[in-house]
Coordinates of C-alpha atoms in Angstrom, one line a residue:
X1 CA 162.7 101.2 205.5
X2 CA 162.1 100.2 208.9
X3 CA 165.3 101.5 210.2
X4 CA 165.4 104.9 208.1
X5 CA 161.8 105.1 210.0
X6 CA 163.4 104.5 213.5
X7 CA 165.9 106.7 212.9
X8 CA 164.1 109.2 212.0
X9 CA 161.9 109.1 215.0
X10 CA 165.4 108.9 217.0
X11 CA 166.1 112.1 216.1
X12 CA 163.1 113.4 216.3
X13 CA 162.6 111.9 220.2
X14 CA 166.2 113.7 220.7
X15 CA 166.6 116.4 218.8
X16 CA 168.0 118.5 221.8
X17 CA 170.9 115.8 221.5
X18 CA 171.5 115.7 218.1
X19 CA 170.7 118.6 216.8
X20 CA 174.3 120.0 218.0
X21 CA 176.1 117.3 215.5
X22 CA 174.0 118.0 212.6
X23 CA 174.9 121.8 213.3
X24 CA 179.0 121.1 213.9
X25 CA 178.8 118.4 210.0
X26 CA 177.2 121.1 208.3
X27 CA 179.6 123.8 209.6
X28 CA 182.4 121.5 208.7
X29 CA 181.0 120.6 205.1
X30 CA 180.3 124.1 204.5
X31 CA 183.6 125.4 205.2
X32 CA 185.3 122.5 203.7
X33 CA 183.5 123.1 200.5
X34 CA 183.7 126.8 200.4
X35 CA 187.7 126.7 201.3
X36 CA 188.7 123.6 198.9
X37 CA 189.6 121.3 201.5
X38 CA 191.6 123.7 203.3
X39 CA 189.3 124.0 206.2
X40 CA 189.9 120.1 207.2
X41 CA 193.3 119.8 206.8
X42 CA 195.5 118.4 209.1
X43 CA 197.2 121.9 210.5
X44 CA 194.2 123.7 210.8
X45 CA 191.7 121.0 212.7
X46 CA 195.2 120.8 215.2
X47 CA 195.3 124.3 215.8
X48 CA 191.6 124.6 215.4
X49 CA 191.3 122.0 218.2
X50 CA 194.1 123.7 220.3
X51 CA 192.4 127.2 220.9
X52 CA 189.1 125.5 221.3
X53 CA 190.5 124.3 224.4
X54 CA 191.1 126.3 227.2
X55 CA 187.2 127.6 226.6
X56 CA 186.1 123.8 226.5
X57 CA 187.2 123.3 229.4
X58 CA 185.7 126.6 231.0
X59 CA 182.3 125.2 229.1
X60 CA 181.8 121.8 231.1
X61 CA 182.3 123.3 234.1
X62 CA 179.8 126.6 232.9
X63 CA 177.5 123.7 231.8
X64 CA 177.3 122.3 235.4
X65 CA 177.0 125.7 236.5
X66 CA 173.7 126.7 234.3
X67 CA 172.1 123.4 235.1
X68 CA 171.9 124.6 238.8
X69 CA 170.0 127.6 237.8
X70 CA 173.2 129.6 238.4
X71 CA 176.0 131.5 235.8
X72 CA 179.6 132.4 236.7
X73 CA 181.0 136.1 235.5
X74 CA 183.7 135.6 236.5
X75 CA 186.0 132.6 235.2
X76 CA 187.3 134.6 232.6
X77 CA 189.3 137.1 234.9
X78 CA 190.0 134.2 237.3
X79 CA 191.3 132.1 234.4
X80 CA 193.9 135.8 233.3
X81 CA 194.5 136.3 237.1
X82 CA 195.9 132.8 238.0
X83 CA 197.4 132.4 234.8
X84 CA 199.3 135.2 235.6
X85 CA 199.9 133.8 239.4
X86 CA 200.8 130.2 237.6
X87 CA 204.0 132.8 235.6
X88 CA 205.2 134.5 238.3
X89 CA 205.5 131.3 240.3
X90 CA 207.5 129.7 237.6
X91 CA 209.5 132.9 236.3
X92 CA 209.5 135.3 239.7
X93 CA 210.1 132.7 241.9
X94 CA 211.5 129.9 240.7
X95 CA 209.1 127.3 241.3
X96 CA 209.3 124.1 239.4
X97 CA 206.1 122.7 237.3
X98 CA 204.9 120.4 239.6
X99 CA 204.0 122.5 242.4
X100 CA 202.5 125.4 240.6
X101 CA 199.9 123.7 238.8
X102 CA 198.6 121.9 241.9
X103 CA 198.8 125.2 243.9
X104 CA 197.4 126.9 241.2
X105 CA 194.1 124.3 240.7
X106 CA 193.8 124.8 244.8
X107 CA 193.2 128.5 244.3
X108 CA 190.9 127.8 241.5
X109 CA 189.0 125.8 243.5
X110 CA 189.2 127.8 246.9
X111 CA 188.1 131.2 244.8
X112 CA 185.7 129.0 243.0
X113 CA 184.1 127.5 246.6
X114 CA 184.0 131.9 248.0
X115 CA 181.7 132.2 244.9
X116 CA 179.9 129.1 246.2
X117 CA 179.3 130.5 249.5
X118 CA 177.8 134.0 248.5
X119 CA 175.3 132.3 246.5
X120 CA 174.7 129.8 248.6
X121 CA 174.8 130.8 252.1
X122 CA 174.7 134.1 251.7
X123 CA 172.3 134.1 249.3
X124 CA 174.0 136.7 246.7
X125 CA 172.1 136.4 242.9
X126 CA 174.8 134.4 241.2
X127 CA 175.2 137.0 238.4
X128 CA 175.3 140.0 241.1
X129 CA 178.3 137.7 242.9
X130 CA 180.5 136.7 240.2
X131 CA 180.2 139.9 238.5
X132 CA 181.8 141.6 241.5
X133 CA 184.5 138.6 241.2
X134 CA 185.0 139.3 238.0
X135 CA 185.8 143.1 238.2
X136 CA 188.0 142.1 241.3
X137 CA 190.1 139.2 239.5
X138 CA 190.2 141.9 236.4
X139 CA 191.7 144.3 239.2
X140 CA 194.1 141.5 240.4
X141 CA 195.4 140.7 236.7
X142 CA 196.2 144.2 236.0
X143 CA 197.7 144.6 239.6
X144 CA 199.8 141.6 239.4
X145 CA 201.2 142.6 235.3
X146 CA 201.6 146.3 235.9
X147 CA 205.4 146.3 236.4
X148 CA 205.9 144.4 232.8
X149 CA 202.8 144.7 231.0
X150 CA 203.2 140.9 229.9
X151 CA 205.3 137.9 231.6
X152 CA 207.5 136.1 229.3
X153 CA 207.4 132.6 230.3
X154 CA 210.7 130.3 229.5
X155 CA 209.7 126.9 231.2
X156 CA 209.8 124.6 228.1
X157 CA 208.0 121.9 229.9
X158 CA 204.8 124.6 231.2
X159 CA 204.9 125.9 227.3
X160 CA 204.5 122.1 225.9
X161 CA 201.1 121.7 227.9
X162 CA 199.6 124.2 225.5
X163 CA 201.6 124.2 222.6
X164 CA 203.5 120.2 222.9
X165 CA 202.5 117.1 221.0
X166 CA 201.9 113.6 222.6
X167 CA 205.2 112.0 221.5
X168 CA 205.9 109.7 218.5
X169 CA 207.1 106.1 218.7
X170 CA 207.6 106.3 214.6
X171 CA 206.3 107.8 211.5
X172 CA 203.8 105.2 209.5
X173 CA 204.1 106.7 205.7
X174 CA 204.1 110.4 207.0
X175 CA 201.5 109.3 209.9
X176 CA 201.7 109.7 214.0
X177 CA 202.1 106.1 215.0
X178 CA 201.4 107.0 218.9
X179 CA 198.2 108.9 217.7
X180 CA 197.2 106.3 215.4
X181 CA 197.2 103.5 218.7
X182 CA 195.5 105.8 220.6
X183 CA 192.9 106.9 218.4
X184 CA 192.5 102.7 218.0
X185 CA 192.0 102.9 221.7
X186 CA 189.7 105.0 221.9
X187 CA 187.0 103.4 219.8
X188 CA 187.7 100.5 221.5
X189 CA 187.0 101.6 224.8
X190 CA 183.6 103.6 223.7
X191 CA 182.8 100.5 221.6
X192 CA 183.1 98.5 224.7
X193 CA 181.3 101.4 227.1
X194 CA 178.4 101.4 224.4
X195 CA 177.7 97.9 224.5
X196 CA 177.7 97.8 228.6
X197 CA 175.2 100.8 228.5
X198 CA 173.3 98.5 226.4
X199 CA 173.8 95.2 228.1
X200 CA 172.8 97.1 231.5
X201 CA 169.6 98.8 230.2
X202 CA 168.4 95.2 228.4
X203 CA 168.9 93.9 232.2
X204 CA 166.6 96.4 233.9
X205 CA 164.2 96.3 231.2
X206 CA 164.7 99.5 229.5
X207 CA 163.8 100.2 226.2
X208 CA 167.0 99.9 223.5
X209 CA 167.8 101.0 219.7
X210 CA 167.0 97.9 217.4
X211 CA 170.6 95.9 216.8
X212 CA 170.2 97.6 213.1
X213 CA 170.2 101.5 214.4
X214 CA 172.9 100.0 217.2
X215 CA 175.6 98.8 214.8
X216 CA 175.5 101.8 212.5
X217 CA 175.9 104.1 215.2
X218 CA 178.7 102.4 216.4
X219 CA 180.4 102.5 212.9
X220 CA 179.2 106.1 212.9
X221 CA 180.7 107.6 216.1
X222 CA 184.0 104.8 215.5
X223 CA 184.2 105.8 212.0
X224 CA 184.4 110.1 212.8
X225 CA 186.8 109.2 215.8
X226 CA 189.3 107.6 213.6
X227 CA 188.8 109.9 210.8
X228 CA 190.0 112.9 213.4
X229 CA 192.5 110.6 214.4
X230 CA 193.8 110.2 211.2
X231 CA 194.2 114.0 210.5
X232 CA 196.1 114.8 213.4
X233 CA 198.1 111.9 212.8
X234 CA 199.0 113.7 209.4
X235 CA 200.5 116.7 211.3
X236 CA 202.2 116.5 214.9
X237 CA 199.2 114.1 216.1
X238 CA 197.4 114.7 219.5
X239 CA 198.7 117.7 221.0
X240 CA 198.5 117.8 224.8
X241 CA 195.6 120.9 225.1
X242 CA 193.1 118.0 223.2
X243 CA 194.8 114.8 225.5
X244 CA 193.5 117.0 228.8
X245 CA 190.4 118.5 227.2
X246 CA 189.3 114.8 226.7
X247 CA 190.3 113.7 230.0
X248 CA 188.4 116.7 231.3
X249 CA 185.8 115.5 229.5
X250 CA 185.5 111.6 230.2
X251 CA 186.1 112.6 234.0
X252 CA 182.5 115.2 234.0
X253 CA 180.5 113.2 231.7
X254 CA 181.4 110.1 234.3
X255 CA 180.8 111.9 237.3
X256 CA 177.7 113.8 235.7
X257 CA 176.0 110.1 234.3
X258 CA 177.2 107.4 236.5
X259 CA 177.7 108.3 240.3
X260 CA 175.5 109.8 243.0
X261 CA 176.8 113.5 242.6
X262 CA 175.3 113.8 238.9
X263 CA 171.6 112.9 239.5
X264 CA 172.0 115.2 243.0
X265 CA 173.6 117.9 240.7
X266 CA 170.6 117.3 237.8
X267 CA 168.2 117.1 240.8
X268 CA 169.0 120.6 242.2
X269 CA 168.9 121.8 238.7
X270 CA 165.1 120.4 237.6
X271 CA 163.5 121.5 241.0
X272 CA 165.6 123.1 244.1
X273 CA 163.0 122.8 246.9
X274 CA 162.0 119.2 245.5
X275 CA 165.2 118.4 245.8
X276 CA 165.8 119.9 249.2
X277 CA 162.8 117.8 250.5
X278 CA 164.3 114.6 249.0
X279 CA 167.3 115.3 251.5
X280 CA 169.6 116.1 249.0
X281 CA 171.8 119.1 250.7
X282 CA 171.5 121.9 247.5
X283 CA 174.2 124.1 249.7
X284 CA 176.3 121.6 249.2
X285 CA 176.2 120.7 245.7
X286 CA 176.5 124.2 244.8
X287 CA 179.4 124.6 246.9
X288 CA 181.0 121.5 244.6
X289 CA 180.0 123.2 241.5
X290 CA 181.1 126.5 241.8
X291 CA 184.2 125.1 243.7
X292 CA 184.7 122.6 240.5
X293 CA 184.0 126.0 238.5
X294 CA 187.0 127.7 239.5
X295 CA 189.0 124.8 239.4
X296 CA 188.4 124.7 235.6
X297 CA 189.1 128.0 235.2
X298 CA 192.7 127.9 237.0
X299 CA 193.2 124.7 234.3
X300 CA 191.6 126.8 231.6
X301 CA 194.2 129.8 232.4
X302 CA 197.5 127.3 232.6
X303 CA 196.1 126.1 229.0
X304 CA 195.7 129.8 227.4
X305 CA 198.9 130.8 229.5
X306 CA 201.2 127.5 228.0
X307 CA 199.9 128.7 224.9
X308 CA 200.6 131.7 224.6
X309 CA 203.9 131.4 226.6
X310 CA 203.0 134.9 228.6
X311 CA 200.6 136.4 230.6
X312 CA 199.2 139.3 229.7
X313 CA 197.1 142.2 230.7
X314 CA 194.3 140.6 228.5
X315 CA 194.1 137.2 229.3
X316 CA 190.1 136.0 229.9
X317 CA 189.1 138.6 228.2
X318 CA 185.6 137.3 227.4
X319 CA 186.2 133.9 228.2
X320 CA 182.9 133.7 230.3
X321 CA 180.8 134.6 227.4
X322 CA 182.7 132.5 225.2
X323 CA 182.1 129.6 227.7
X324 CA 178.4 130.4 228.2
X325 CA 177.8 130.5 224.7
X326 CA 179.6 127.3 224.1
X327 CA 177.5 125.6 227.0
X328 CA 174.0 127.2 225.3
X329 CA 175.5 126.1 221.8
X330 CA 176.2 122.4 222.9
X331 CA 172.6 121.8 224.4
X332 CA 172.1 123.0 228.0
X333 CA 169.1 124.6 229.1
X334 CA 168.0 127.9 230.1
X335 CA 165.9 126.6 232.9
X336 CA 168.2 124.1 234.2
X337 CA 168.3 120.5 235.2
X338 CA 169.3 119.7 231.3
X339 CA 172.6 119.3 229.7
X340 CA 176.0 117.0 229.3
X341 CA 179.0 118.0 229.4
X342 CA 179.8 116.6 225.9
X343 CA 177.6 119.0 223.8
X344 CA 179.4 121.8 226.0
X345 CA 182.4 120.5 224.1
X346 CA 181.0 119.9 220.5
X347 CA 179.3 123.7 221.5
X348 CA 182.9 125.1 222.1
X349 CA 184.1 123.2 218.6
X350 CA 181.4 124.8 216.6
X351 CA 182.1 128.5 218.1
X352 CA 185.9 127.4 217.3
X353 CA 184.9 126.1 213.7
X354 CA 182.8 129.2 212.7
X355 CA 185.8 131.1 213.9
X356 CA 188.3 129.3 212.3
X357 CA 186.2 129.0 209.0
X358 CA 185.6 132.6 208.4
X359 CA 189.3 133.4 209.4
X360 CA 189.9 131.4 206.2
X361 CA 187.5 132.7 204.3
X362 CA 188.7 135.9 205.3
X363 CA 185.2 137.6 206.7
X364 CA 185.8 140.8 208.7
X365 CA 185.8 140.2 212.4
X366 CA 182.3 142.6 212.8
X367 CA 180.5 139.8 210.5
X368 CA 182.5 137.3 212.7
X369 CA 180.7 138.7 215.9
X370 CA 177.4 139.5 214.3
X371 CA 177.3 135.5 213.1
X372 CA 178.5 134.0 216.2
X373 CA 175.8 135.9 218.3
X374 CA 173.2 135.0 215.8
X375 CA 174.4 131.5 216.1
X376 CA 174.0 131.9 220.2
X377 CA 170.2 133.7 219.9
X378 CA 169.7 130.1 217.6
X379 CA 170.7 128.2 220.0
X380 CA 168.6 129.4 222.8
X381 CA 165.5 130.5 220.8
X382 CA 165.8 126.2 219.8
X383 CA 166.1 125.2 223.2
X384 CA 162.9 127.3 224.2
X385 CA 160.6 126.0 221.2
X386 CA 161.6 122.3 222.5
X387 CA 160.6 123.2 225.8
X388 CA 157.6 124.4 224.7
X389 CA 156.7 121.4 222.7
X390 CA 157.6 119.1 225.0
X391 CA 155.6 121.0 227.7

């Protein structure tokens, strides 16, 4: 009784936290029920997984973005337009792999850093300065596809990044065997990085879960990872769109929690000119932000781009409110200063799972939008009554 009691008030004390889960296991049960099954199978959580991730990845860095106070219009177009540039290097030109994605992530970052400085030292409204970016990078995609219309893209090692599979040592009754150890690894490793948060917070005197409310979260989190493990592992395994989304992920959600950068970024976002008269230099860390924001977005565009195996005309189409609704979905606030980078990916897998579930389900694509904005308004209309509790 004791432990359904502290539970309960765990959730209660961080219901901005959990409240995204509860939402994604009752999307999933939902749709599993009202598909038969279908809805988790092994094919569709892959490919569900798969086109959730170039707009993950856009959604960590929108997340770092909004908890400055700021948005970004304009990754969308930026992600089309150098996924276009990252084509014509490899088919045009003749450039091998390994130097067009570096060269590619450089002009994310350099386009992402000019965004940076009009807000920053110019002072530009951030919406005012990346809508103007968008419309230009919208220019620049149709500028750069004219001639064809869309660029066929033959590289078969580009085209495995968003369409490959992590390779196979052996098949284990029907099951990946190299998904399978690396699903093992993975609990492992966040069994081990739980109990150091622990061990660390005992040792400065901060105030822990009870051992009871400890071990059945670890069996919790441990037991989903290797259930998703075991899925994919029933089809092609971990394709390499969820290996980088992950790394994306672990990389932000480190920098964001455990070094020096995160609490300046969190700073900036809870109170600017408190901040500023700390000595932390806010030019700065938006200039990293917006930088890391564009370097996303070239990453975001190679993903779509591998996937599709063109560019096109199209691409990014409203990737930035996709991204911004994934980053509102998964837990960040309005007024800045709040939000992790791992709700903005559990926000992109619900958009992705309400998606994907009424594709099944076959619901017409104005129901789809009219739901998926409904879900959004939720999202922020929950964030605002929490705010106003708390307050």
């Amino acid at each position: 009784m004791n432990l359904f009691k502290e539970a309960k008030d765990l959730v209660k004390d961080n219901i901005r936290d959990y409240g995204m889960y509860i939402a994604l296991a009752v999307i999933l049960l939902t749709f599993t029920f009202m598909t038969n099954g279908l809805f988790m199978s092994s094919r569709n959580i892959s490919n569900l997984l798969d086109s959730a991730g170039y707009i993950a990845v856009l959604a960590v860095g929108m997340t770092l973005v909004i908890v400055i106070r700021h948005i970004d219009l304009s990754v969308g177009f930026v992600a089309g337009f150098l996924g276009a540039v990252a084509a014509i290097f490899l088919t045009q030109w003749g450039v091998s792999i390994w130097i067009t994605i570096p060269v590619v992530l450089i002009f994310g970052i350099v386009i992402g850093l000019f965004n940076g400085v009009l807000v920053a030292r110019i002072g530009i409204p951030s919406f005012v300065a990346t809508l103007a970016g968008m419309l230009i990078f919208r220019g620049a995609l149709l500028q750069v596809t004219e001639r064809t219309g869309t660029i066929i893209i033959k590289d078969s090692q580009f085209n495995a990044i968003g369409n490959g599979f992590i390779p196979s040592l052996m098949q284990i009754n029907g099951l990946h065997l190299m998904t399978l150890i690396v699903g093992l690894i993975g609990i492992l490793l966040y069994i081990y990085s739980e109990f150091s948060n622990r061990r660390n917070k005992l040792k400065y005197g901060f105030e822990v879960m009870s051992n009871g409310i400890f071990t059945i979260k670890l069996i919790l989190i441990s037991g989903i990872i290797a259930y998703i493990t075991w899925i994919l592992a029933g089809y092609n395994g971990f394709s390499w769109t969820v290996v980088i989304m992950v790394i994306v992920v672990i990389i932000y959600h480190f920098l964001s929690t455990k070094t020096v950068l995160g609490r300046h970024i969190y700073a900036v976002g809870s109170n600017p000119e408190a901040a500023h008269l700390s000595g932390i230099n806010v030019q700065k860390i938006t200039y990293i932000v917006f930088g890391s924001m564009g370097m996303l977005a070239a990453l975001s565009g190679i993903l779509f781009t591998s996937r599709l195996q063109s560019a096109t005309t199209t691409a990014g189409t409203l990737f930035e409110l996709d991204a911004i609704a994934a980053a509102y979905v998964g837990g960040v606030s309005s007024a800045g200063g709040v939000g992790k980078v791992t709700g903005a990916i559990i926000g992109a897998i619900v958009m992705a799972s309400l998606s994907s579930g009424m594709n099944l389900l076959g619901v017409g694509i104005s129901y789809q939008y009219m739901i998926r904005g409904g879900v959004l308004a939720g999202a922020v209309i929950f964030d605002v009554m929490t705010r106003k509790q708390r307050a």
